[in-house]
XYZ file of C-alpha atoms in Angstrom:
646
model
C -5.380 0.109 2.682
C -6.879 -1.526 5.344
C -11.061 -2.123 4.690
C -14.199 -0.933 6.975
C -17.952 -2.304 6.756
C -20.476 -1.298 8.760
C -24.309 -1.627 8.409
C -27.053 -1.401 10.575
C -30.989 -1.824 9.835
C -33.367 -4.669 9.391
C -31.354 -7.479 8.326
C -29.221 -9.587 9.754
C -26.333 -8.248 9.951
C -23.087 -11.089 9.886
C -23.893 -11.944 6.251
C -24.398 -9.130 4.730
C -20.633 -7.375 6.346
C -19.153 -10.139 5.442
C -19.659 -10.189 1.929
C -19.137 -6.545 2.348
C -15.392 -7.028 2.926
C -15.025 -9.722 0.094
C -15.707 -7.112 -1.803
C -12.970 -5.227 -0.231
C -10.398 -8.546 -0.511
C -8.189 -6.778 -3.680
C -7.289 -4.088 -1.319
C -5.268 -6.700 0.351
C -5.140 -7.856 4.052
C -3.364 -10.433 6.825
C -6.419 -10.302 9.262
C -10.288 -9.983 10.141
C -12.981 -9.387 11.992
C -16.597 -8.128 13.300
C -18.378 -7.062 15.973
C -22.254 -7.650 16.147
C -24.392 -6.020 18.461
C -27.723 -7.777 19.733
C -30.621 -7.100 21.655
C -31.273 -8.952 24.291
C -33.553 -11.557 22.788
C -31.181 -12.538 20.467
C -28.993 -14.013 22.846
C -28.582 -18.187 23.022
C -29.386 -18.966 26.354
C -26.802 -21.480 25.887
C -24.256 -18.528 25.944
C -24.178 -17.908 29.831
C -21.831 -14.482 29.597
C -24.080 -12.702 26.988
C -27.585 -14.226 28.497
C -26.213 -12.969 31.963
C -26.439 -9.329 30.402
C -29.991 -10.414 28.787
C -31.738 -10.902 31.760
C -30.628 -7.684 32.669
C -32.833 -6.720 29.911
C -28.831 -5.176 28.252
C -27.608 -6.073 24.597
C -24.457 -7.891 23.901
C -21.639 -7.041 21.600
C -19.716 -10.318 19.988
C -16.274 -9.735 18.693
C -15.184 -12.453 15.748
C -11.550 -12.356 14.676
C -9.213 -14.368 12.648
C -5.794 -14.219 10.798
C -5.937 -14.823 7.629
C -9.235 -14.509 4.739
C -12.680 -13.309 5.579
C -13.198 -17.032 4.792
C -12.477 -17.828 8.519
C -14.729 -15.472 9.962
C -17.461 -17.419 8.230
C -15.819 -20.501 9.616
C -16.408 -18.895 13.084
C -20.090 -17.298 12.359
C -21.315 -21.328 11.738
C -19.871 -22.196 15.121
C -22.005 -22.734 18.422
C -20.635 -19.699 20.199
C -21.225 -17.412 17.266
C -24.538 -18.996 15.593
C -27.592 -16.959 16.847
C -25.535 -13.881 16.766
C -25.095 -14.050 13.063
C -28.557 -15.024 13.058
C -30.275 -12.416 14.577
C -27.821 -9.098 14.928
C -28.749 -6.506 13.243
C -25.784 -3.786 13.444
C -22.043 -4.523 13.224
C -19.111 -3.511 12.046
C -16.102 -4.939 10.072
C -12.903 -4.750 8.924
C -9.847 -6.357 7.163
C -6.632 -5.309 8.119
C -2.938 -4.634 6.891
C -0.391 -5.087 9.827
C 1.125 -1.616 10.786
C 1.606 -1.463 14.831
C 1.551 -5.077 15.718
C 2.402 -8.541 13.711
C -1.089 -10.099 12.018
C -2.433 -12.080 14.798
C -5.927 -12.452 15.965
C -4.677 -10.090 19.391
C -3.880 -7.370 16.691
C -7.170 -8.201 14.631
C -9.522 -5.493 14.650
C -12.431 -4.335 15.969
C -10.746 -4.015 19.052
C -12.782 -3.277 22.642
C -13.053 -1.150 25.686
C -12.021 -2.522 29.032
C -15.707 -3.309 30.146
C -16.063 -5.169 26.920
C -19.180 -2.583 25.697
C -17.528 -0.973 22.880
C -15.801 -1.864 19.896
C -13.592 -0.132 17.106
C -12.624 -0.215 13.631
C -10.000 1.674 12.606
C -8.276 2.759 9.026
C -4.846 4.670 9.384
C -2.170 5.793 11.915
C -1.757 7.080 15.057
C 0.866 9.240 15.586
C 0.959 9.882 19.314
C -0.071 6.642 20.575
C 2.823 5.219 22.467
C 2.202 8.518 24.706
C -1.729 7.986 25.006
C -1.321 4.434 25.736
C 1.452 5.076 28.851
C -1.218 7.812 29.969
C -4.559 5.231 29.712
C -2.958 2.708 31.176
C -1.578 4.604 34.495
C -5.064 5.441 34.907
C -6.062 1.857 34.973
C -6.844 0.547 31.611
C -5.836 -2.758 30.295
C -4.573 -3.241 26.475
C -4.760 -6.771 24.647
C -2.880 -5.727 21.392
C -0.046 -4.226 20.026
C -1.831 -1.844 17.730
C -2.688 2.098 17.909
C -5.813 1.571 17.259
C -6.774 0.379 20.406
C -5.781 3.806 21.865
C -9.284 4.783 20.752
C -11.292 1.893 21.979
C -10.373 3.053 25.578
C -10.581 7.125 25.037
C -14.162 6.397 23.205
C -15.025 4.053 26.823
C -13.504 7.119 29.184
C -15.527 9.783 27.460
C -18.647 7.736 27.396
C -18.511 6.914 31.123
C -18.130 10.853 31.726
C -14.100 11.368 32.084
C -13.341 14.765 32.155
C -12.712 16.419 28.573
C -10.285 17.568 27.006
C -10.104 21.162 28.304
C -10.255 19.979 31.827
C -14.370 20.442 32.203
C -17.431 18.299 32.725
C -17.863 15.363 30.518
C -20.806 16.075 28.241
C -20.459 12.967 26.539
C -21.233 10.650 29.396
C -23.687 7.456 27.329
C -23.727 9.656 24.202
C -21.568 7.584 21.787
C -21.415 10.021 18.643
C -20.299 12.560 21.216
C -17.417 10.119 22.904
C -16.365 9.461 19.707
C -15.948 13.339 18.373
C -13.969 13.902 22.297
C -11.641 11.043 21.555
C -10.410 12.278 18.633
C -9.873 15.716 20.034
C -6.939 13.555 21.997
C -5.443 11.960 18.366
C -3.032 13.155 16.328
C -2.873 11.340 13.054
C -4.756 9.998 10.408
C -8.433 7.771 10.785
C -11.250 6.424 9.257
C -13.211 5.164 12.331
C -16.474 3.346 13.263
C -17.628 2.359 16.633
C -20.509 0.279 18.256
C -21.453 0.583 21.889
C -23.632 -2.096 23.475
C -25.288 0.171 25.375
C -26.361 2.106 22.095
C -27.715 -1.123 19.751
C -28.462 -0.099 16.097
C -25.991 2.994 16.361
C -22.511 3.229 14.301
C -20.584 6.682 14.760
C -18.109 7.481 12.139
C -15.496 9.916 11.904
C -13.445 10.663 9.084
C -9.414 11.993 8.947
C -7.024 11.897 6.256
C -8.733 8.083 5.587
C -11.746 7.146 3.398
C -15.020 6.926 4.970
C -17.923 6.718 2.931
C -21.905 6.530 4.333
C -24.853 5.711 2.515
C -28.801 4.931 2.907
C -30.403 2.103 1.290
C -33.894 0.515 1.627
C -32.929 -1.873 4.338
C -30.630 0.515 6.409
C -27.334 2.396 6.533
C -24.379 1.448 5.540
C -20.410 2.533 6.046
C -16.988 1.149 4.305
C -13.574 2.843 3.247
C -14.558 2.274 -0.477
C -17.712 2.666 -2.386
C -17.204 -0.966 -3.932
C -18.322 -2.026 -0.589
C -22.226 -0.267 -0.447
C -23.056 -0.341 -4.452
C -25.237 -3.147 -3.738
C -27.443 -1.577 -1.169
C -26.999 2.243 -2.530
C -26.003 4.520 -5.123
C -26.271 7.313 -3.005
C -23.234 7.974 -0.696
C -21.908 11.173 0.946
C -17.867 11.032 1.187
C -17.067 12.417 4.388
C -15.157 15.350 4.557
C -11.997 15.358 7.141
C -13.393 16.686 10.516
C -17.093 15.166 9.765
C -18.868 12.752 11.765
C -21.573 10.650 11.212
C -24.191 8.648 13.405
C -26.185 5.845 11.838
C -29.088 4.219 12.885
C -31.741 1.867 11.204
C -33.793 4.677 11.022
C -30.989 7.435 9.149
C -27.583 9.082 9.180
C -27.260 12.250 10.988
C -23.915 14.285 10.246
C -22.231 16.910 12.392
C -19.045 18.545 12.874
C -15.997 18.708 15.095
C -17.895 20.321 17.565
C -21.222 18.497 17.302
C -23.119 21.370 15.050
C -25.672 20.065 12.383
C -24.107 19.589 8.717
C -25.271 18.671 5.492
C -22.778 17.145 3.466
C -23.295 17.096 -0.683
C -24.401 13.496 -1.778
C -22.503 11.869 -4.355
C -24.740 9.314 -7.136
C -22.534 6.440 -8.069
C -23.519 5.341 -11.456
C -20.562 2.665 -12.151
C -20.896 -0.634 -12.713
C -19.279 -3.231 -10.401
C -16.279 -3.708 -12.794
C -15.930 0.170 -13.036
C -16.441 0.407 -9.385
C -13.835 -1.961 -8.735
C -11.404 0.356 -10.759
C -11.909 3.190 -8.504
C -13.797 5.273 -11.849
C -9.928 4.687 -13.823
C -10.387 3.591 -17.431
C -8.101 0.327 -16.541
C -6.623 -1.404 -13.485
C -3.193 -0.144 -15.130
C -3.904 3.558 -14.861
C -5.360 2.633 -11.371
C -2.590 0.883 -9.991
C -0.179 3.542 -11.463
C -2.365 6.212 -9.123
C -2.181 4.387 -6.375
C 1.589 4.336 -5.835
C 1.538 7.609 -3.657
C -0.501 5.906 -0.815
C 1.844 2.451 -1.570
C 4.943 4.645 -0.802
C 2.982 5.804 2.483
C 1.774 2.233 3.749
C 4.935 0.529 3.403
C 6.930 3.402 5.350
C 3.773 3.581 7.890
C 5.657 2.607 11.560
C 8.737 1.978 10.081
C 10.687 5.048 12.277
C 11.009 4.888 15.920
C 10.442 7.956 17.906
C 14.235 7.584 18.412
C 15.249 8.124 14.741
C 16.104 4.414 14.201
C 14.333 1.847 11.487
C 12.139 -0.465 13.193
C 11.020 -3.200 11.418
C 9.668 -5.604 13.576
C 8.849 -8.491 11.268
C 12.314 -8.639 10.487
C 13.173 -11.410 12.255
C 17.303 -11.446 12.404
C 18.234 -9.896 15.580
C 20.959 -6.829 15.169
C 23.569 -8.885 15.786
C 23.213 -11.170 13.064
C 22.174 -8.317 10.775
C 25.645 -7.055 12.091
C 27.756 -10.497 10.740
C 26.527 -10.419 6.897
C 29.223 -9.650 5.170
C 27.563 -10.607 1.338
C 24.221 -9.694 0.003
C 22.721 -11.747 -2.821
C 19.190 -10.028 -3.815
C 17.440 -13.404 -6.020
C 14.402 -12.223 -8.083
C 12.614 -12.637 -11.585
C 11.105 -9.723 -13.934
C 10.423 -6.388 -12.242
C 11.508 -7.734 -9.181
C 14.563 -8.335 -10.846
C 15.029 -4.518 -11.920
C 14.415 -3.663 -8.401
C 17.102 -5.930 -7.003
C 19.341 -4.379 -9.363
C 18.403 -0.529 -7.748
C 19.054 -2.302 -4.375
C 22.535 -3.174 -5.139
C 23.004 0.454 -5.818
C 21.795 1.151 -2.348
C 23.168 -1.714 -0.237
C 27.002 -1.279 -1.481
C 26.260 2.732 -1.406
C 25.051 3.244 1.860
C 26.053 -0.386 4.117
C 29.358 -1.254 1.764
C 28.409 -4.387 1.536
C 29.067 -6.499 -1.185
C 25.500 -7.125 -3.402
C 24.555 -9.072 -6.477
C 21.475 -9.749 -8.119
C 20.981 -12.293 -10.156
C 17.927 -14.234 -12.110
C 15.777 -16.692 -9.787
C 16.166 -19.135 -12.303
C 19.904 -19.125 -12.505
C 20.693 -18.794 -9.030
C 19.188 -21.922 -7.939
C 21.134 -23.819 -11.059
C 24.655 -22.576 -9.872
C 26.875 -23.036 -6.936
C 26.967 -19.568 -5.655
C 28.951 -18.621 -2.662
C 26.764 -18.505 0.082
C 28.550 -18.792 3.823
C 25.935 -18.149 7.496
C 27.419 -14.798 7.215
C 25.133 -14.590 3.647
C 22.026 -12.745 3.801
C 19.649 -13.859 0.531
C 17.160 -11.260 -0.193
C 14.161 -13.192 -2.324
C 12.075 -10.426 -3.823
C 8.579 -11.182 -5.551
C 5.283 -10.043 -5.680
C 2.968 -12.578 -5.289
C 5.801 -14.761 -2.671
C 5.110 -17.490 -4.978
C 7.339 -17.349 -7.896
C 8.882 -21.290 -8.064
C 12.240 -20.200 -9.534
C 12.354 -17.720 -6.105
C 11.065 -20.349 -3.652
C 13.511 -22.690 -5.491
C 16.470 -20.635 -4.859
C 15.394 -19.415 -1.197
C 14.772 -23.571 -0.299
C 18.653 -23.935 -1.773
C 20.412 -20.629 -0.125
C 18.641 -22.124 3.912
C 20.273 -25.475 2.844
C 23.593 -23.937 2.745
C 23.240 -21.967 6.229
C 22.195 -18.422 4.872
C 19.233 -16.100 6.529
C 16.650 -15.296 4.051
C 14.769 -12.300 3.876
C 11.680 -12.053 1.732
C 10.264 -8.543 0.247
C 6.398 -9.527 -0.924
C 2.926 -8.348 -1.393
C 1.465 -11.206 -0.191
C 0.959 -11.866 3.406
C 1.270 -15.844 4.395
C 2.712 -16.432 1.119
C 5.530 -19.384 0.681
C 7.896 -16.199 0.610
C 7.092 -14.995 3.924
C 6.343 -18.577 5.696
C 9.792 -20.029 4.251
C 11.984 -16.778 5.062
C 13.200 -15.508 8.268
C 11.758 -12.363 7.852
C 9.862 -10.031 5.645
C 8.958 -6.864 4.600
C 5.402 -6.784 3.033
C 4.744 -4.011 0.237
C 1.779 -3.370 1.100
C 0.682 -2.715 -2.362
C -2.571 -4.525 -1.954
C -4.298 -6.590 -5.142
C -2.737 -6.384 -8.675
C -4.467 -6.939 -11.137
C -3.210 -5.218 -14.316
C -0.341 -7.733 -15.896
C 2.278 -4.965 -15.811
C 3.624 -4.538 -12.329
C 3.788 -1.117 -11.597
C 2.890 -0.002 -8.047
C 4.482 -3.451 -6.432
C 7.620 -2.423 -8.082
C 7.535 0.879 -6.227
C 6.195 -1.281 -3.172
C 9.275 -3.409 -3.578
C 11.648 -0.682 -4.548
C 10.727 1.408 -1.112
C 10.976 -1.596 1.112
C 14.571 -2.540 -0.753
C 15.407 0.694 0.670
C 14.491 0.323 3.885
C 16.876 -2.429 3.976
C 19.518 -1.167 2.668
C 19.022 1.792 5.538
C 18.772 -0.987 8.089
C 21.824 -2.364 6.956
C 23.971 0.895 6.510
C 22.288 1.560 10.201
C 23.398 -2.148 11.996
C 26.586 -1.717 10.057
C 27.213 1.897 11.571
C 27.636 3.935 7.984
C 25.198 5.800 8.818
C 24.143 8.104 11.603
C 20.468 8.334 13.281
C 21.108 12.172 11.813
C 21.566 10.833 7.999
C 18.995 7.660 8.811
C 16.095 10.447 9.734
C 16.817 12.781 6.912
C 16.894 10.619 4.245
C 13.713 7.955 5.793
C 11.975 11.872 5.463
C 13.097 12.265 1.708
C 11.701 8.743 1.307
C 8.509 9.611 2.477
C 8.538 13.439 0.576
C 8.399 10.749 -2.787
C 4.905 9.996 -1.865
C 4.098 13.865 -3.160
C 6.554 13.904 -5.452
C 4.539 11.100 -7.710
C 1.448 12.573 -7.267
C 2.912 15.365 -8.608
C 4.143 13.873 -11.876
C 0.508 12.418 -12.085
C -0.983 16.076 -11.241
C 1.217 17.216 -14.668
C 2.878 15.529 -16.663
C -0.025 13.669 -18.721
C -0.515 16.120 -21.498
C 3.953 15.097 -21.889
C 3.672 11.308 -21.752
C 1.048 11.769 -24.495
C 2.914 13.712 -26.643
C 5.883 11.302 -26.352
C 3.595 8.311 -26.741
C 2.387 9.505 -29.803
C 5.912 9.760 -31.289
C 6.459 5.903 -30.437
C 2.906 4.959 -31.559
C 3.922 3.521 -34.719
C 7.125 2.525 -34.355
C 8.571 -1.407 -34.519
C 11.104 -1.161 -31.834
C 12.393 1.143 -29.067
C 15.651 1.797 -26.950
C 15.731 2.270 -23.329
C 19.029 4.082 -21.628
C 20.165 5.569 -18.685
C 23.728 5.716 -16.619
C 24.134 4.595 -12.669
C 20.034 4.301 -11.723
C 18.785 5.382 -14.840
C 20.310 2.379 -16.199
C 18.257 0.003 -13.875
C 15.418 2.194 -13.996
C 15.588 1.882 -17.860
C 15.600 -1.937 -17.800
C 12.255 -1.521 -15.873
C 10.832 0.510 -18.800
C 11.680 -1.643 -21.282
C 10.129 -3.957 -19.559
C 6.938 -2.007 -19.286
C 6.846 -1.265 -22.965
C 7.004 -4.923 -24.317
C 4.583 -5.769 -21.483
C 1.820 -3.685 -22.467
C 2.424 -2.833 -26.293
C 3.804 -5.141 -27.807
C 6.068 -3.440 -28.821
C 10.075 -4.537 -29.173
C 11.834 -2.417 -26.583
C 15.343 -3.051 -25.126
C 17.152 -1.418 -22.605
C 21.104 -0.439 -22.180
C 23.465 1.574 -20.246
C 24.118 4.814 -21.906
C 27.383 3.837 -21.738
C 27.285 0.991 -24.032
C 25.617 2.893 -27.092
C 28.985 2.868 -28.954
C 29.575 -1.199 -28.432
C 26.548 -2.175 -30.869
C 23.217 -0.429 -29.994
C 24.048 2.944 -31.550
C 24.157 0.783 -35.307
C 20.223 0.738 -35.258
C 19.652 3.762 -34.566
C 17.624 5.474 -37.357
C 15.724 8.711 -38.252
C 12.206 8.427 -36.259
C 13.903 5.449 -33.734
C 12.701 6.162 -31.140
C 15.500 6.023 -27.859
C 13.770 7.086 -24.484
C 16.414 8.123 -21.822
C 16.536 8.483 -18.373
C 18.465 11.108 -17.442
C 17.690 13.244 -14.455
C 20.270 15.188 -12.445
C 22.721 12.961 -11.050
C 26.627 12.076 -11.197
C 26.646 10.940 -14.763
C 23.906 13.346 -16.180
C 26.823 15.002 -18.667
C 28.099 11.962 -20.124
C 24.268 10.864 -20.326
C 23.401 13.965 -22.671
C 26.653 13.161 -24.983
C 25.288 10.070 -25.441
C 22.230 11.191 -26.422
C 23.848 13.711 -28.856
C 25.558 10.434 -30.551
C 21.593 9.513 -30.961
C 20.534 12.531 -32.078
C 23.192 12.745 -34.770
C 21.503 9.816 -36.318
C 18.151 11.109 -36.612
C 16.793 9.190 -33.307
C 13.522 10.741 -31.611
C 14.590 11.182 -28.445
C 12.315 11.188 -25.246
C 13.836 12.195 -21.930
C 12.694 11.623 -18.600
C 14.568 14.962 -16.531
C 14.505 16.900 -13.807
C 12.732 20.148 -13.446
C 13.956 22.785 -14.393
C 16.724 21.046 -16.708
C 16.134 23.893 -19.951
C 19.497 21.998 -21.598
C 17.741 18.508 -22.380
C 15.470 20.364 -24.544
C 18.531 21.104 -26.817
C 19.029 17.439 -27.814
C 15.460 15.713 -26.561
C 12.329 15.995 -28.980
C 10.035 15.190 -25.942
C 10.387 15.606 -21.916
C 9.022 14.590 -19.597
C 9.702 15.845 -16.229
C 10.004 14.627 -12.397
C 10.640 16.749 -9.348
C 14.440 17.183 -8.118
C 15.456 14.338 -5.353
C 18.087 12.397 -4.704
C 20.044 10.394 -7.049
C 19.557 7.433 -4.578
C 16.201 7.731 -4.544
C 15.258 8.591 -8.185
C 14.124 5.194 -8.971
C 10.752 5.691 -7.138
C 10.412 9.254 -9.270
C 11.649 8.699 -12.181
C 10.112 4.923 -13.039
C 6.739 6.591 -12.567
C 6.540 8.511 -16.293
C 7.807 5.180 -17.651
C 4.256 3.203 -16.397
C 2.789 6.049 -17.959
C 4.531 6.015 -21.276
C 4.337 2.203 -21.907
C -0.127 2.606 -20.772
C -0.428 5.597 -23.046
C 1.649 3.489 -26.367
C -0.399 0.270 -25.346
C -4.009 2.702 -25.823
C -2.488 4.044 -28.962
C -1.753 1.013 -30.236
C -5.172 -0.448 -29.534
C -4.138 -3.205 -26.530
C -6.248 -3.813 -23.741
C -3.593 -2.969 -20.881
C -6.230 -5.116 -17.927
C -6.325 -8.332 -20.309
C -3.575 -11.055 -19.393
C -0.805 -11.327 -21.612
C -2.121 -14.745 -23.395
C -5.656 -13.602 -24.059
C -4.770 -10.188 -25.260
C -5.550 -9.402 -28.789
C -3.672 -8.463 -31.699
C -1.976 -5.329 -32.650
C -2.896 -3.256 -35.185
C -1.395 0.012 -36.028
C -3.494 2.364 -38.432
């Protein structure tokens, strides 16, 4: 999620990282930043703290932060303070960042430094112990200036490097070696990292380490080069080795040297990139769609990222309603358009299940045209991807008029969503680009959950017990998708062949699958073209069930739940008329194959949480029509081309 440059060679340095991390903008971000690293004689004399270490013949190391775009770190590179450093560094590293431990402030910015100001981190990913290691550094004297984990490492990479003691107790042999302090500070982390460092003391040398987080190196013509995402080096190299978890790399102007955990020689296998920029930017997919639909594993996992204290409660910082107040609301209106509409309508499940609280959702657009009843006891929930939907900001503008607290659920940080709400949960879903929404929805979908826990928590419905267990099944979903991803292709083709030619399709489903089938509907028309609507199961018999035909094609949701009986009668009704029926079930369900022509199967959770699960085939179903059908799934709606079926 979060992005990491590094380069260092022969040319200067600022210009080249930042560009770098434009590249690396549609991964998403709230802050940024760089450190440069200079030698001596690239120090303005002007700049008395960095030409006091020049006369002592040492280089400098200048930190540039902002909130906000990369477009403000260039702001700061022009200023006086900044100027000859971007001028004349060298080496640096970079980063844009997604608030996880900390809000997105300049303090929580990364690269973040040692005490003595000599070294400087970038860091991708979580971690996990790092309330403990920061109570232990800091009763042995050191001095933290953020509120994020990643600092942790600045100060363990400055203690090994001035010779602390390792891990096992023995002599520091890492004492001014910084690829060394680097491999004995992670020895201390438990977690997940993509990592760079700089050391002033060191100039022209990046270490790199690699854990459960993207790190990729590469050589060019004018020097070596690190990011989280090839995108980021295909400019300077086609050549890039993916590091490996437990690798380590040290890069100088002169090559890359790679070792292991415990400092021995490796060779890593060296991968040729031969995508374009376009293909590079779709991560090798065939489309941003299919892309987008991939990435909703690591979406689930961002979004949940620091979200559980070590006590078993929710902590969402960013909320901003205190417990109490969270404690008065007494009526829940959730105010969206679109997908964000269909998950609003998965939330109301939730909320009234688990906080028994009253919920509605309702249309953006027709909220802020009514007189709803909204008392300070009202909490408005305005849900919307890019926080700028004008029928959303409309309605939120209306509910603060009439005394209610506003919580906003978007992907976009500093949006009108987030500035104009009193508090926010951000998706962390990064860049969209494909025009159907698919891993936002899941963004939005996970974070409406987390609400609804916080709710059911403030409200005391559930226990820390029940809170725990079912934040864990939350975060098992993660898997679970990939799963469906791993196997179920070979299925949604099948089934998307069977709707390839057809003029129309029904979507149904009972409790969730009903909201869930709304969603896919939604999907199908998106993408395809195709006429698609959506009911609950329920209603077949009041009207729907008169167009069904033989070959029509009716795609249910019905996974085990509750109403998963009275689901398969009414598909039986269907089938009786010759419908071709596609079912999204669980695994293991043999019966479903008795009245579906097609299945398509998710792993078993729970019914609460089946919207995250069981939404994912549907993405899949409405790309794989949209290719049969000859539409180009990354080309917005208006310029999209016609539809012909041969």
């Amino acid at each position: 999620m979060c992005g990491i440059v590094g380069y260092t060679g022969v040319d200067a340095a600022a210009g080249l990282l930042v560009g770098e991390l434009k590249r690396l903008e549609y991964r998403g971000y709230d802050s940024a930043g760089l450190a440069l690293v200079k030698a001596p004689c690239a120090v303005d004399a002007a700049d008395t703290a960095r030409a006091a270490d020049a006369r002592d013949g040492r280089a400098t190391l200048d930190i540039i932060r902002c909130a906000g775009k990369v477009a403000g770190l260039e702001d700061e590179l022009a200023t006086p303070g900044h100027g000859a450093v971007a001028r004349l560094a060298t080496c640096g590293i970079g980063h844009t960042r997604w608030a996880t431990h900390g809000r997105p402030t300049v303090e929580n910015a990364h690269p973040h430094v040692s005490c003595d100001g000599r070294i400087a981190v970038v860091h991708n990913g979580i971690i996990e112990n790092f309330a403990e290691l920061r109570a232990s550094l800091e009763e042995r004297g050191h001095v933290f200036k953020s509120e994020t984990d990643t600092e942790v490492f600045a100060h363990l990479i400055e203690e090994a490097y001035q010779g602390a003691p390792n891990s096992a107790g023995g002599p520091a042999k890492t004492a001014g070696d910084l690829m060394a302090a680097v491999r004995e500070a992670c020895t201390h982390v438990v977690g997940a990292y993509g990592l760079a460092a700089v050391c002033a003391d060191e100039p022209g040398v990046i270490a790199v380490a690699r854990k459960d987080s993207p790190i990729v190196v590469g050589r060019g013509e004018r020097g070596s080069y690190v990011a989280s995402d090839v995108i980021a080096l295909i400019d300077a190299t086609r050549d890039v080795v993916v590091l490996e978890d437990g690798q380590f790399a040290r890069l100088s102007p002169e090559g890359i040297t790679y070792t292991d955990a415990q400092g021995r020689a490796i060779e890593p296998a060296v991968t040729h990139v031969d995508w374009d920029v376009d293909t590079a930017e779709k991560g090798g997919y065939p489309d941003f769609m299919m892309k987008e639909i991939c990435e909703q594993p690591r979406v689930v996992r961002d979004t949940l990222v620091g979200r559980l204290a070590s006590s078993g409660e929710l902590d969402i910082d960013e909320l901003g309603l205190t417990p109490e107040e969270l404690s008065l609301v007494d009526r829940v209106y959730v105010i969206a358009c679109g997908t964000s509409y269909h998950a609003g309508l998965i939330a109301k499940n939730l909320i009234e299940g688990w906080a028994r609280i009253p919920c509605a959702v309702e249309a953006a657009s027709e909220f802020r045209y009514r007189n709803p009843i909204i008392t300070p006891s009202t909490l408005v929930v305005a849900v919307s991807q890019s926080g700028e939907t004008a029928d959303t900001l409309a309605a939120i503008r209306d509910a603060r008029i009439k005394g209610a607290k506003v919580f906003g659920i978007t992907n976009v940080v500093g949006s009108p969503v987030a500035r104009e709400s009193d508090g926010v949960i951000y998706t962390k879903a990064n860049k969209e680009i494909a025009v159907a929404s698919t891993k936002s929805f899941t963004g939005q979908v996970v974070s409406l959950t987390l609400l609804a826990l916080l709710l059911a928590q403030t409200k005391g419905k559930l226990t820390t017990g029940q809170i725990r267990m079912l934040f864990r099944e939350l975060g098992d979903t993660a898997e679970q998708i990939q799963h469906i991803l791993d196997t179920q292709r070979a299925a949604v083709h099948e089934a998307a062949l069977a709707c390839r030619e057809a003029r129309s399709a029904l979507f149904v489903g009972r409790g969730m699958g009903s909201a869930i089938s709304c969603e896919g509907a939604l999907k199908l028309k998106e993408v395809s073209y195709l006429h698609a609507e959506a009911y609950a199961a329920g209603e077949m018999k009041h009207g729907p069930i008169a167009l069904i035909e033989r070959g029509f094609p009716v795609i249910a949701v019905a996974t085990k739940s509750p109403t998963y009986d009275k689901t398969v009668s009414n598909l039986k009704e269907c089938e009786a008329r010759g419908a071709c029926i596609i079912a999204v079930a669980t695994e293991g369900d043999e019966e479903i194959t008795r009245v579906a022509d097609h299945v398509i199967y998710v792993p078993p959770v729970r019914d609460a949480l089946s919207p995250i699960t069981a939404t994912v085939p549907l993405q899949l179903l409405a790309r794989e029509v949209a290719v049969l059908r000859g539409c180009d799934v990354d080309q917005p709606r208006n310029l999209a081309k016609s539809v012909t079926v041969e």
